[in-house]
C-alpha atoms as one frame of an Amber mdcrd trajectory, in Angstrom:
protein
  78.611 156.804 111.416  81.105 153.205 110.507  80.642 149.605 110.841  82.565
 146.947 110.874  81.618 143.416 109.853  83.691 140.416 109.726  84.543 141.243
 105.779  82.865 144.923 105.184  83.457 148.103 106.258  80.556 151.091 106.194
  80.847 154.446 105.754  78.508 157.352 105.894  78.767 159.830 103.324  80.485
 162.494 104.921  82.883 159.789 106.707  83.956 158.976 102.984  84.225 162.685
 101.652  86.108 163.859 104.708  88.628 160.600 103.948  89.193 161.214 100.218
  89.616 165.012 101.343  92.455 164.048 103.873  93.875 161.531 101.620  94.043
 164.983  99.258  95.515 166.986 101.114  98.365 164.270 102.593  98.991 163.326
  98.660  99.737 166.896  98.069 102.385 166.954 100.816 103.963 163.948 100.307
 104.524 165.108  96.299 106.330 168.262  97.623 108.206 166.638 100.041 108.766
 164.480  97.105 109.963 167.367  95.144 112.162 168.539  97.992 114.282 165.797
  97.598 116.216 166.759  94.633 117.461 169.701  96.886 119.531 166.583  99.123
 120.467 164.654  96.498 123.264 166.465  96.140 125.339 165.980  99.660 128.633
 168.286 100.080 130.731 169.943 102.712 131.951 166.775 104.005 135.525 167.772
 103.074 137.922 166.634 101.132 139.493 163.710 102.455 137.855 160.332 101.277
 136.353 159.691 104.647 134.261 163.044 104.063 133.433 162.359 100.027 132.420
 158.688 101.016 129.948 160.027 103.989 128.602 162.668 101.071 128.067 159.600
  99.018 126.084 157.828 101.849 123.546 160.661 102.416 122.914 161.314  98.621
 122.024 157.594  98.531 119.660 158.112 101.628 118.283 161.104  99.137 117.894
 159.572  96.338 118.820 156.355  94.369 119.967 154.037  97.553 117.807 151.008
  98.908 115.940 152.563 101.366 116.023 156.162 100.230 113.608 158.775 100.710
 112.190 158.947  97.247 111.628 155.346  97.403 109.982 155.827 101.125 107.912
 158.460  99.993 106.745 157.079  96.441 105.610 153.936  98.557 103.457 156.322
 101.019 102.106 158.277  97.954 100.798 154.725  95.953  99.357 153.425  99.701
  97.316 156.803 100.060  96.382 157.636  96.756  94.727 153.647  96.857  93.195
 155.093  99.890  91.596 157.887  98.049  90.742 155.549  95.361  89.001 153.592
  97.906  87.123 156.651  99.473  86.268 157.996  96.436  84.828 155.014  94.945
  82.637 154.990  98.366  81.373 158.288  97.246  80.526 157.254  94.023  78.563
 154.486  94.812  76.681 156.660  97.352  75.882 159.238  94.571  75.032 156.095
  92.277  72.380 154.593  94.646  71.222 158.101  95.577  70.427 158.662  91.919
  68.689 155.074  91.278  66.589 155.865  94.456  65.836 159.040  93.023  64.431
 157.388  89.942  62.361 154.893  91.630  60.745 157.520  93.419  60.266 159.765
  90.914  58.018 156.598  89.088  55.826 156.381  92.138  52.857 157.413  93.495
  53.074 158.798  97.377  50.416 159.329  99.463  49.844 163.163  99.938  51.599
 164.171  97.006
């Protein structure tokens, strides 16, 4: 189950694991898209008139190097999804740490019926 209080987000282990896995898959897709940007960074075929040359340059900057380029947008998405994946991984690591701590504590206990 997931829960949300005023300043905490609680995730169960399976949800955190699925979210970390989904982030990893999305990062793989974003990385593939970023690699493919190289293919469109040099737009051609707009003709030899100055307007065609200008249009080709504009489309090239939309792919790579421009202020609002696809490359910058993909890198921004990669950064956010990486932070999300790291958060979910931290949740998983915390669960593992608590489980290990509890196992050590319980191993030292005399439990009735054991």
